Amino acid sequence: MPRFSVIVPCFKVQGFLRECLDSVLEQSFGDFELIAVDDCSPDGCGAILDEYAERDPRVRVLHLPENVGLGRARNAGLPHATGDYLFFLDSDDTLTPGALRAIADRLAEAADPDVLVFDYARTYWWGGTRRNVLAHILAEAPGTFAVSEYPQILDLLMVVWNKVYRREFVTRGGFTFPPGYYEDTPWTFPVMLSARRIAALDRICLNYRQRRQGNILSTTSRKHFDIHDQYERVFAFVAERPELASWRPYLHRKMGEHCLDILAKPDRLPPADKPEFFRRTAEMFRRHRPEGAPVDGEVAVLTGSWTGYRLKRQAARAGREAARRAERARRAAAARARTGWTALHAHRPLDENLVVYSASSHRGLLGDPAAVYAAAREIAPHMRGVWVVRDQETAAQLPPGTEHVIVGSRRYLEVTARAKFFVNDVNWPGSLAKRPGSVHIHTHQGTPLKYLGADLLDKPGARLGFDVPQMLRRADRWDYSLVANRHSELVWERAYPCHFTSVRTGSPRNDVLVNGGSGDFRERHGIPADHTVVLYAPTRRDYRRGGHVDRIDLARFAADLGEGHTLVVRLHPSLAGGPARGLGLAELARRRIVVDATDEPHLTDVLLAADALVTDYSSVMFDYALLDRPIVVHADDWPAFTASRGAYLDITAEPPGHVSSSYRELAWLFASGAWRDEESTRLRADFRARFCEYDDGRAAERVVRALLLGEPMPAPEPVRIPGQAAAPDALASA
């Protein structure tokens, strides 16, 4: 008996079917059967299914003699299912890699619940991907529950394909799909209300394809009237079960909201049929209204007439348009006010002791600017440091007593108009005018490996949505560019052909790495003191929209590392808010298989906790090399990466450690111990000599003394391995 029976109904999807089937058959978890139902499809679906069945014994095909529709096609597959759990997969959707393994693990952890609800992502025909906006409901769900204990679960999209169902539970309940559109509704509500044990999985297991055309629910037709019959079935189910009577008010409101949503969609109902649809919905709403149930909010319109509904819709549209016009006028007035306010302060002298800081697009006290700020408070306490942050939420996370302004506010305009010094690791907004005499210090964000700036002009994929000329106009404001090595100096001057002076200071944020700092990362994450911590830090890909590509199976890698090891994962910051973590990382972190360090504000804390680094092409390798600890470069897609983004050096030929070109090689490096052998040490020494040239632990001090205070530049000291005795405090002039 297989663990899963994956039932795939097929009708006029020949262009998507192979991708769907491959996503199932290529899963790392192979204990399943795939029951494909050819719903008398007039295209090539039947032939494609037969082809797959011939070469894979897990595939069985049912050819229906006539077209019966999506719901009944699923029903046709049910009697042939022998798996513990049923998975209804639409034939234009796909499973994400590792989905069945993650589902199987969660089912075992939850002791085989009746239903498991998992997450999905919408994948659009134009290439975009968007995660379910209500994913937090899955993340916050208790271990197992009934809907009465966690009703929020019903706020998720009520469809059949974001769940798996225990077959015995489905058989006992006699659940089947009715004919017609919206067949998921009279399946999902009865199933969810009947289930005694539900579990949740906070992982994207399915890509929900948003087709440009051909989607049944986006077809203009009277078949959308089927929604009324489907809710009648739901109400009938509840009426036969007195124990579910308390759910009638919820279902009553849900029905009204669902029907009004269909009515509001421009592509669902023929215009001439909309009055009838409204009247039928209103009649049904009145007939099923439970005694004493409130009728307010959006559904209150169903107590009136079609004319009243139309007038209310027209008024709402007019109100939105008026609000848009008012917002445009407000923004124009604010822009005029900002111009006037800035002009007013532009006539006042610069404040020689005022330094304005920003990091990572105003995300807080981070990176090189934070290190310079800390050094300035110690070396030059008379200088006033003000941080620019993007919003009040970010401001609330600043250390107590940190002076700050919100970008775009009146105080921001005042401070930026008066400041003598500006310290930032990305460009300031274009609206910030550089006053004569002000000094802009650009720290960058590490040593460059990937193409940047003007070098992106011949890389159309990498600069998609990126305005290079505008970026260079903003870089024209730089006075000083900080560099950690001669490689960076040459790259910055080529990539940013602007009027700045390169300063060989080193990277301020890395002073703590050179000076042997410590942190509490291991303690906070419960990592045993005797564990070997392996940090995996992948970068984004420009050959994939969205930037995220799973290069290795994290669960497998963590298992292959074995006892006494902890795998820590830190995604590229640009991927932190997208679907990348939902594709397995969040769930693996919850189960303590890996530690997710993506949200750690200070990268150096993570680096200090790691005994080894595995990365692909992330600039974090240049920082980590300062710790003189083993580095492995996993370069399994180096040709594709360089073709799409470009690189300033061949990191596979001049690596900081061993290079793997496949997962098998990566696993072998750790299993054999080669990751820390003599060759690894030799490669790392050569890499450190080239790319850690000016990082001597005094970079922040050097910036403060030379660029803020105007003192002679302290000369770089020989690069020290962390733990060596510190150099004398006396400063030598350059």
XYZ file of C-alpha atoms in Angstrom:
734
model
C 0.000 0.000 0.000
C 1.617 3.314 -1.067
C 1.700 6.328 1.207
C 0.032 8.637 -1.345
C -2.470 8.272 -4.146
C -2.012 11.304 -6.391
C -5.145 11.766 -8.515
C -4.687 13.986 -11.577
C -7.771 14.769 -13.751
C -6.820 15.921 -17.244
C -8.749 17.934 -19.825
C -7.271 20.176 -22.531
C -3.961 20.723 -20.743
C -1.517 19.078 -23.143
C 0.827 22.072 -22.956
C 1.195 21.796 -19.174
C 0.653 18.092 -18.515
C 4.231 16.861 -18.872
C 5.496 19.451 -16.416
C 2.812 18.396 -13.929
C 3.562 14.671 -14.236
C 7.322 15.208 -14.082
C 6.959 17.237 -10.888
C 5.363 14.183 -9.249
C 7.518 11.430 -10.710
C 10.772 13.268 -9.933
C 9.974 13.658 -6.237
C 12.653 12.415 -3.842
C 9.909 10.531 -1.952
C 8.819 7.691 -4.228
C 6.184 5.821 -2.222
C 3.139 6.898 -4.231
C 0.858 5.931 -7.068
C -0.257 8.399 -9.719
C -3.792 7.902 -10.998
C -4.279 10.028 -14.113
C -7.852 10.472 -15.371
C -8.256 11.379 -19.031
C -11.597 13.229 -18.962
C -12.209 12.483 -22.651
C -9.799 15.288 -23.512
C -9.946 16.267 -27.203
C -6.241 17.142 -27.379
C -3.157 14.994 -26.819
C -3.591 14.442 -23.070
C -4.578 10.783 -23.430
C -1.541 9.918 -25.525
C 0.792 11.735 -23.124
C -0.659 9.806 -20.175
C -0.273 6.478 -21.939
C 3.334 7.327 -22.751
C 4.111 7.991 -19.085
C 2.282 4.834 -17.959
C 4.380 2.713 -20.316
C 7.653 3.851 -18.809
C 6.713 4.207 -15.106
C 4.735 1.497 -13.282
C 3.561 4.018 -10.674
C 1.349 5.670 -13.306
C -2.126 4.289 -14.030
C -4.409 5.871 -16.620
C -8.206 5.915 -16.756
C -9.743 6.971 -20.069
C -13.330 8.158 -19.504
C -15.756 7.545 -22.389
C -17.267 11.033 -22.066
C -16.354 14.345 -20.518
C -17.740 14.530 -16.979
C -16.008 17.610 -15.569
C -13.329 18.149 -12.980
C -15.213 16.954 -9.894
C -16.542 13.737 -11.398
C -13.157 12.969 -12.971
C -11.683 13.061 -9.470
C -14.493 10.758 -8.324
C -13.584 8.326 -11.098
C -10.083 8.036 -9.706
C -11.145 7.486 -6.086
C -12.103 3.761 -6.322
C -8.691 2.967 -7.796
C -6.758 4.675 -4.981
C -4.955 2.402 -2.530
C -2.713 4.918 -0.751
C -2.945 5.982 2.866
C -3.530 9.571 1.749
C -5.291 11.170 -1.206
C -3.701 14.074 -3.061
C -5.839 15.789 -5.727
C -3.466 17.592 -8.087
C -4.770 19.724 -10.948
C -3.024 18.894 -14.213
C -1.755 22.422 -14.889
C -0.181 22.778 -11.432
C 3.104 21.320 -10.216
C 4.598 19.988 -7.017
C 7.673 21.746 -5.696
C 10.857 19.662 -5.270
C 10.787 17.712 -2.013
C 7.084 18.363 -1.420
C 6.006 14.750 -0.884
C 8.908 14.106 1.478
C 7.970 17.159 3.540
C 4.302 16.132 3.604
C 5.178 12.562 4.579
C 7.427 13.771 7.398
C 4.754 16.118 8.730
C 2.101 13.372 8.611
C 4.354 11.092 10.630
C 5.107 13.876 13.096
C 1.368 14.578 13.544
C 0.532 10.857 13.888
C -1.546 10.612 10.702
C -4.208 13.336 10.974
C -7.414 13.263 8.941
C -6.309 16.270 6.885
C -3.000 18.053 6.345
C -3.115 21.604 4.952
C 0.026 22.907 3.236
C 1.087 26.114 1.529
C 1.267 27.051 -2.140
C 2.595 29.808 -4.386
C 0.880 31.440 -7.342
C 3.062 31.214 -10.446
C 1.997 33.691 -13.130
C 2.156 33.213 -16.881
C 4.504 36.191 -17.177
C 7.043 34.551 -14.822
C 6.262 36.068 -11.446
C 5.778 34.077 -8.246
C 3.832 35.140 -5.164
C 3.442 33.202 -1.956
C 0.091 32.794 -0.251
C -0.400 36.007 1.738
C -2.037 34.036 4.571
C 0.886 31.662 5.051
C 1.238 32.859 8.638
C -1.941 30.930 9.491
C -0.069 27.716 8.760
C 3.011 28.832 10.668
C 0.959 29.723 13.756
C -1.242 26.612 13.764
C -1.102 24.259 16.794
C 0.153 20.701 16.434
C -3.164 19.069 15.560
C -6.588 20.608 15.895
C -10.209 20.704 14.815
C -11.644 23.785 13.099
C -13.501 24.640 16.316
C -10.106 24.949 18.028
C -8.410 26.908 15.234
C -11.083 28.466 13.002
C -8.485 30.647 11.287
C -7.649 27.668 9.089
C -10.893 28.327 7.189
C -9.590 31.719 6.137
C -7.269 29.967 3.707
C -8.307 29.381 0.128
C -11.011 26.698 0.308
C -9.766 24.462 -2.487
C -9.069 20.745 -2.648
C -5.467 20.810 -3.877
C -3.745 22.463 -0.890
C -4.473 19.474 1.336
C -3.981 15.730 1.588
C -6.713 13.538 3.064
C -6.534 10.246 4.938
C -8.273 7.829 2.586
C -10.001 5.938 5.392
C -11.450 9.233 6.679
C -12.739 10.135 3.200
C -14.265 6.692 2.684
C -15.946 6.681 6.080
C -17.372 10.150 5.505
C -18.580 9.309 2.008
C -17.115 12.507 0.594
C -17.350 12.948 -3.176
C -17.269 15.796 -5.655
C -20.488 17.144 -7.206
C -20.775 18.216 -10.862
C -20.409 21.812 -12.009
C -18.146 24.761 -11.324
C -16.866 25.466 -7.788
C -16.920 21.757 -6.963
C -14.236 22.334 -4.307
C -16.710 24.212 -2.090
C -19.071 21.322 -1.162
C -16.046 19.070 -0.699
C -13.788 21.293 1.371
C -16.223 22.707 3.909
C -17.777 19.320 4.834
C -14.330 17.711 5.012
C -12.808 20.424 7.175
C -15.819 20.626 9.498
C -15.885 16.837 9.910
C -12.180 16.282 10.503
C -11.291 15.663 14.128
C -7.556 16.009 13.629
C -6.100 18.568 11.207
C -2.423 19.443 10.872
C -0.663 22.260 9.041
C 2.588 22.387 7.079
C 4.225 25.782 6.625
C 5.884 24.861 3.337
C 5.159 25.664 -0.311
C 4.368 22.240 -1.743
C 2.498 23.294 -4.875
C 2.821 25.872 -7.624
C -0.657 27.137 -8.493
C -0.425 28.136 -12.137
C -2.151 31.405 -13.081
C -2.840 30.909 -16.779
C -3.350 33.835 -19.112
C -6.301 32.043 -20.665
C -7.993 28.666 -20.407
C -8.677 28.884 -16.670
C -12.217 27.596 -16.113
C -13.057 30.115 -13.399
C -11.918 33.009 -15.625
C -14.257 31.995 -18.439
C -17.307 34.190 -18.951
C -20.287 31.867 -18.657
C -23.591 31.215 -16.928
C -21.916 28.188 -15.387
C -20.838 30.477 -12.576
C -24.432 30.216 -11.354
C -23.346 26.746 -10.151
C -22.012 28.420 -7.017
C -25.555 28.586 -5.655
C -26.113 24.835 -5.994
C -22.741 24.148 -4.408
C -23.558 26.172 -1.312
C -26.986 24.527 -1.141
C -25.090 21.251 -0.795
C -22.982 22.712 2.010
C -26.057 23.949 3.872
C -27.751 20.562 3.412
C -24.699 18.797 4.837
C -24.737 20.994 7.936
C -28.515 20.654 8.355
C -28.157 16.872 8.604
C -25.616 17.187 11.425
C -26.904 19.090 14.467
C -23.405 19.172 15.964
C -22.368 21.525 13.132
C -25.239 23.991 13.597
C -22.929 26.570 15.180
C -21.169 26.931 11.830
C -24.282 28.126 9.984
C -23.664 31.886 10.603
C -20.091 31.553 9.338
C -21.135 29.647 6.207
C -23.994 32.079 5.594
C -21.617 35.041 5.508
C -18.994 33.116 3.537
C -21.588 32.277 0.870
C -22.579 35.922 0.543
C -18.978 37.102 0.285
C -18.095 34.396 -2.235
C -21.034 35.178 -4.515
C -20.428 38.925 -4.334
C -16.794 38.307 -5.268
C -17.903 36.381 -8.373
C -20.353 39.133 -9.259
C -17.648 41.798 -8.954
C -15.206 40.002 -11.247
C -15.391 41.518 -14.752
C -14.674 38.243 -16.556
C -17.016 35.798 -14.835
C -20.646 36.544 -15.679
C -22.189 37.808 -18.917
C -23.280 41.417 -18.198
C -26.918 40.647 -19.047
C -26.973 37.859 -16.425
C -25.602 39.856 -13.505
C -29.001 41.140 -12.253
C -30.325 37.580 -12.133
C -27.201 36.369 -10.326
C -27.595 39.107 -7.714
C -31.276 38.332 -7.153
C -30.631 34.599 -6.779
C -27.802 35.269 -4.349
C -29.942 37.693 -2.311
C -32.847 35.225 -2.166
C -30.521 32.429 -1.030
C -28.895 34.750 1.507
C -32.291 35.596 3.029
C -33.486 32.005 3.030
C -30.455 30.574 4.814
C -29.917 33.402 7.271
C -29.729 31.891 10.780
C -31.909 33.514 13.389
C -30.125 36.449 14.970
C -27.179 36.321 12.560
C -25.793 39.840 11.966
C -25.916 41.214 8.443
C -23.330 43.942 8.184
C -20.273 44.918 6.229
C -19.953 43.814 2.631
C -22.856 41.328 2.686
C -25.386 43.934 3.898
C -25.947 44.890 0.261
C -27.703 41.527 -0.237
C -30.659 42.764 1.834
C -31.408 45.391 -0.830
C -32.038 45.509 -4.553
C -29.913 45.119 -7.666
C -30.288 48.855 -8.311
C -29.030 49.592 -4.807
C -26.062 47.296 -5.337
C -25.162 49.016 -8.627
C -25.410 52.478 -7.075
C -23.230 51.422 -4.179
C -20.622 50.002 -6.559
C -20.650 53.192 -8.633
C -20.286 55.304 -5.500
C -17.384 53.160 -4.328
C -15.633 53.551 -7.673
C -16.173 57.295 -7.597
C -14.846 57.419 -4.051
C -11.717 55.497 -4.992
C -11.094 57.791 -7.936
C -11.557 60.873 -5.726
C -9.154 59.395 -3.179
C -6.574 58.796 -5.920
C -6.875 62.388 -7.101
C -6.591 63.663 -3.549
C -3.505 61.506 -2.953
C -1.875 62.829 -6.112
C -2.586 66.384 -4.996
C -1.258 65.647 -1.508
C 1.963 64.217 -2.903
C 2.436 67.181 -5.214
C 1.908 69.596 -2.317
C 4.284 67.608 -0.129
C 6.921 67.672 -2.859
C 6.581 71.461 -3.134
C 6.825 71.758 0.641
C 9.923 69.531 0.741
C 11.547 71.629 -1.963
C 10.823 74.786 -0.026
C 11.959 73.286 3.271
C 15.195 72.012 1.743
C 15.824 75.350 0.062
C 15.299 77.122 3.386
C 17.964 75.036 5.136
C 20.266 75.015 2.128
C 21.120 78.652 2.925
C 22.283 77.709 6.429
C 25.890 76.607 6.943
C 26.723 72.917 7.103
C 27.030 71.394 10.555
C 30.664 70.227 10.639
C 29.889 67.706 13.394
C 26.741 66.150 11.913
C 27.025 62.688 10.315
C 24.035 61.037 8.652
C 24.095 57.231 8.384
C 22.044 54.705 6.469
C 22.444 51.007 5.672
C 20.731 48.469 3.407
C 18.144 50.957 2.077
C 17.328 52.419 5.499
C 16.785 49.038 7.220
C 18.501 49.922 10.474
C 21.837 50.035 12.233
C 23.698 47.504 10.081
C 26.895 46.669 8.218
C 29.804 49.015 7.570
C 27.914 52.220 8.436
C 27.065 50.735 11.864
C 30.736 49.932 12.478
C 31.773 53.475 11.524
C 29.017 54.880 13.769
C 30.243 52.831 16.749
C 33.850 53.917 16.192
C 32.836 57.581 15.858
C 30.977 57.494 19.172
C 34.167 56.289 20.836
C 36.826 58.260 18.965
C 34.871 61.454 18.203
C 32.029 61.702 20.752
C 31.498 65.359 19.851
C 30.194 64.311 16.433
C 26.427 63.825 16.228
C 25.339 60.701 14.382
C 21.786 60.470 12.989
C 20.380 57.346 11.325
C 17.918 57.416 8.430
C 15.358 54.596 8.697
C 12.504 53.694 6.404
C 9.574 53.639 8.872
C 8.492 53.688 12.511
C 8.666 49.907 12.751
C 12.342 49.953 11.816
C 12.947 52.846 14.197
C 11.477 50.831 17.070
C 14.163 48.172 16.536
C 17.075 50.596 16.915
C 19.157 50.421 20.104
C 17.829 52.739 22.840
C 19.065 56.288 22.505
C 19.869 56.069 18.795
C 18.998 59.380 17.153
C 17.105 58.805 13.920
C 14.820 60.320 11.297
C 12.241 58.708 9.011
C 13.129 58.997 5.332
C 11.079 61.727 3.640
C 9.985 63.380 6.899
C 10.516 67.050 7.691
C 13.276 66.184 10.171
C 14.942 64.074 7.492
C 14.931 67.072 5.143
C 16.374 69.295 7.833
C 19.129 66.868 8.839
C 20.177 65.962 5.302
C 20.259 69.647 4.323
C 22.633 70.507 7.197
C 24.877 67.419 7.492
C 28.546 67.654 6.610
C 29.026 63.868 6.312
C 26.971 61.059 4.784
C 27.844 57.385 5.313
C 25.903 54.755 3.355
C 26.404 51.291 1.834
C 23.866 51.833 -0.970
C 22.913 54.960 -2.891
C 20.908 57.746 -1.331
C 17.533 58.595 -2.936
C 17.670 60.719 -6.046
C 15.791 63.514 -4.249
C 18.738 64.136 -1.931
C 20.735 67.055 -3.317
C 24.451 67.129 -2.536
C 25.443 70.476 -1.100
C 28.877 71.926 -1.862
C 31.222 71.023 0.962
C 29.339 67.923 2.095
C 31.243 64.633 2.130
C 29.681 61.367 0.947
C 31.413 58.186 2.096
C 30.319 55.036 0.311
C 31.173 51.793 2.104
C 29.747 49.257 -0.406
C 28.565 45.853 0.806
C 31.592 43.612 0.533
C 34.135 42.540 -2.059
C 32.628 42.235 -5.555
C 32.526 38.915 -7.375
C 29.414 39.525 -9.512
C 29.182 42.269 -12.126
C 27.888 45.592 -10.804
C 27.139 49.105 -11.987
C 28.060 49.985 -15.549
C 29.333 46.443 -16.149
C 25.708 45.289 -16.120
C 24.932 47.188 -19.313
C 25.693 44.128 -21.438
C 23.844 41.789 -19.063
C 20.158 42.472 -19.827
C 18.874 39.728 -17.534
C 20.834 40.906 -14.524
C 19.781 44.544 -14.953
C 16.091 43.779 -15.476
C 14.246 46.661 -13.827
C 17.539 48.299 -12.858
C 18.272 51.787 -14.192
C 22.066 51.889 -14.596
C 22.332 55.541 -15.756
C 20.234 56.697 -12.814
C 22.374 54.677 -10.411
C 25.525 56.267 -11.821
C 24.047 59.759 -11.431
C 23.512 58.985 -7.768
C 27.031 57.557 -7.459
C 28.353 60.881 -8.800
C 27.717 62.200 -5.275
C 30.350 59.890 -3.740
C 33.489 61.555 -2.463
C 35.142 58.459 -1.037
C 34.820 54.771 -1.855
C 36.095 52.350 0.788
C 38.053 49.332 -0.415
C 39.334 46.215 1.344
C 41.730 45.076 -1.366
C 43.186 46.168 -4.700
C 40.725 43.919 -6.553
C 37.817 45.951 -5.133
C 39.544 49.219 -5.928
C 39.914 48.291 -9.591
C 36.359 46.959 -9.843
C 34.689 49.982 -8.236
C 36.561 52.394 -10.472
C 35.535 50.416 -13.552
C 31.928 49.653 -12.530
C 31.265 53.192 -11.224
C 32.953 55.686 -13.588
C 32.332 58.616 -11.240
C 34.314 61.322 -9.437
C 35.283 59.626 -6.159
C 38.549 58.812 -4.426
C 39.265 55.195 -3.477
C 40.411 54.843 0.130
C 42.247 51.720 1.276
C 40.597 51.455 4.655
C 39.428 47.844 4.818
C 35.829 46.857 5.613
C 34.686 48.414 8.918
C 32.077 45.749 9.635
C 34.782 43.076 9.467
C 36.923 44.555 12.232
C 35.188 42.244 14.681
C 36.200 39.217 12.596
C 39.856 40.242 12.605
C 39.900 41.162 16.275
C 38.395 37.845 17.383
C 34.978 39.011 18.503
C 32.402 36.631 19.941
C 28.626 36.432 19.884
C 25.760 34.502 21.423
C 24.403 33.040 18.168
C 25.007 29.428 19.200
C 23.457 29.939 22.606
C 20.380 31.722 21.258
C 19.722 28.944 18.751
C 20.431 26.081 21.137
C 23.443 24.761 19.232
C 25.561 22.421 21.403
C 28.998 23.798 22.173
C 30.729 20.706 20.771
C 28.918 20.771 17.409
C 30.647 21.623 14.162
C 28.588 24.430 12.618
C 28.430 24.461 8.826
C 27.039 27.687 7.355
C 25.378 27.474 3.934
C 25.042 30.926 2.322
C 23.785 30.821 -1.285
C 23.360 33.907 -3.439
C 20.567 34.839 -5.854
C 20.434 33.849 -9.537
C 19.748 36.278 -12.348
C 18.770 33.550 -14.789
C 15.624 32.845 -12.755
C 12.885 35.412 -12.165
C 12.670 36.014 -8.455
C 16.301 35.003 -7.955
C 15.801 31.794 -5.961
C 17.034 28.410 -7.160
C 17.339 25.388 -4.854
C 20.846 24.072 -5.518
C 20.973 21.429 -2.786
C 18.481 19.440 -0.690
C 18.961 20.999 2.748
C 17.431 18.091 4.661
C 19.683 15.623 2.854
C 22.763 17.766 3.423
C 21.997 18.103 7.140
C 21.541 14.330 7.388
C 24.726 13.618 5.439
C 26.750 15.884 7.728
C 25.794 13.480 10.506
C 25.796 13.595 14.289
C 27.748 16.371 15.931
C 27.047 18.850 13.111
C 24.556 21.711 12.794
C 23.642 23.152 9.410
C 22.927 26.895 9.479
C 21.334 28.505 6.405
C 21.387 32.182 5.516
C 19.598 33.238 2.347
C 20.556 36.295 0.321
C 18.794 39.354 1.859
C 16.856 39.981 -1.374
C 15.203 36.556 -0.995
C 14.250 36.865 2.672
C 10.744 38.209 2.037
C 9.861 36.048 -0.970
C 8.779 32.443 -1.344
C 12.292 30.983 -0.914
C 11.939 30.184 2.791
C 8.508 28.686 2.235
C 9.977 26.109 -0.133
C 11.298 24.090 2.799
C 13.636 26.210 4.898
C 10.974 27.451 7.347
C 9.651 23.936 7.944
C 13.121 22.430 8.360
C 13.982 25.158 10.865
C 10.783 24.463 12.828
C 11.754 20.808 13.045
C 15.301 21.749 14.142
C 16.842 20.020 11.127
C 18.563 23.280 10.200
C 18.916 26.715 11.760
C 17.549 29.591 9.676
C 19.825 32.611 10.124
C 18.318 34.693 7.315
C 16.804 37.243 9.715
C 19.922 37.674 11.844
C 20.610 41.419 11.608
C 24.386 41.129 11.965
C 26.112 38.804 9.521
C 29.305 38.829 11.565
C 27.523 37.088 14.472
C 26.645 34.218 12.125
C 30.139 34.048 10.643
C 31.780 33.949 14.056
C 29.587 30.994 15.047
C 30.442 28.930 11.956
C 33.271 26.412 11.769
C 33.004 26.127 7.984
C 31.321 27.981 5.138
C 29.623 26.441 2.114
C 28.650 29.027 -0.479
C 28.311 29.357 -4.200
C 29.095 32.857 -5.434
C 28.175 34.983 -2.425
C 30.569 37.762 -1.431
C 30.302 36.448 2.133
C 33.293 34.218 1.285
C 35.569 37.278 1.240
C 34.432 38.252 4.741
C 34.583 34.729 6.143
C 38.135 34.249 4.855
C 39.270 36.660 7.568
C 38.480 33.976 10.159
C 40.882 31.561 8.454
C 38.350 28.748 8.628
C 37.522 26.230 5.871
C 35.452 27.329 2.874
C 33.854 25.118 0.221
C 32.561 26.651 -3.025
C 29.588 24.749 -4.479
C 29.675 25.776 -8.149
C 27.336 23.356 -9.887
C 25.877 26.060 -12.177
C 28.897 28.302 -12.687
C 28.538 28.535 -16.506
C 24.871 29.605 -16.268
C 25.656 32.060 -13.476
C 28.492 33.769 -15.324
C 26.554 33.868 -18.583
C 23.612 35.634 -16.963
C 25.332 37.863 -14.377
C 29.042 37.993 -15.152
C 31.934 37.637 -12.694
C 35.161 39.552 -12.162
C 37.171 36.416 -11.497
C 36.796 32.690 -12.031
C 36.116 31.591 -8.478
C 36.398 27.945 -9.538
C 40.003 28.556 -10.672
C 41.000 30.851 -7.775
C 38.889 29.509 -4.903
C 39.246 29.987 -1.136
C 38.935 26.219 -0.659
C 37.769 23.085 -2.385
C 35.198 23.396 -5.200
C 32.310 20.973 -5.750
C 30.452 20.767 -9.037
C 27.749 18.344 -7.866
C 26.030 17.446 -4.633
C 27.848 14.114 -4.633
C 31.181 15.938 -4.603
C 29.988 18.298 -1.863
C 28.870 15.419 0.370
C 32.164 13.595 -0.254
C 34.224 16.604 0.809
C 32.614 16.557 4.241
C 32.364 12.776 4.602
C 36.048 12.325 3.783
C 37.313 15.259 5.822
C 38.854 16.856 2.730
C 36.988 20.096 3.457
C 39.708 20.943 6.025
C 42.785 19.250 4.598
C 46.158 20.811 3.760
C 45.070 21.748 0.264
C 42.102 23.629 1.707
C 44.466 25.513 3.997
C 46.816 26.389 1.126
C 43.998 27.677 -1.092
C 42.617 29.749 1.750
C 46.016 31.303 2.484
C 46.398 32.418 -1.127
C 42.848 33.799 -1.145
C 43.380 35.711 2.121
C 46.600 37.239 0.864
C 44.806 38.627 -2.177
C 41.409 39.670 -0.855
C 41.967 40.479 2.840
C 44.785 42.878 2.085
C 43.668 45.947 4.060
C 41.471 44.297 6.718
C 43.627 44.621 9.812
C 40.882 45.246 12.381
C 41.182 49.039 12.308
C 39.051 49.924 9.283
C 36.331 51.790 11.213
C 38.930 53.757 13.168
C 40.674 54.604 9.911
C 37.452 55.994 8.401
C 36.694 58.120 11.457
C 40.171 59.550 11.866
C 41.004 60.140 8.219
C 37.646 60.979 6.649
C 35.606 62.492 9.500
C 38.314 64.131 11.603
C 40.815 64.867 8.826
C 43.733 63.228 10.597
C 46.494 61.385 8.705
C 45.422 57.993 7.420
C 46.556 55.214 9.787
C 48.663 52.768 7.758
C 47.368 49.222 7.250
C 48.943 46.558 9.433
C 49.828 43.017 8.344
C 46.706 40.844 8.199
C 46.447 38.863 11.432
C 44.773 35.528 12.041
C 42.102 35.942 14.751
C 43.465 35.191 18.184
C 46.946 36.592 17.591
C 48.172 39.351 19.867
C 46.785 42.748 18.968
C 49.092 45.315 17.402
C 50.162 48.441 19.336
C 47.656 51.249 19.543
C 50.011 53.864 18.116
C 48.882 55.126 14.710
C 51.364 55.381 11.895
C 50.897 57.980 9.200
C 50.453 56.801 5.635
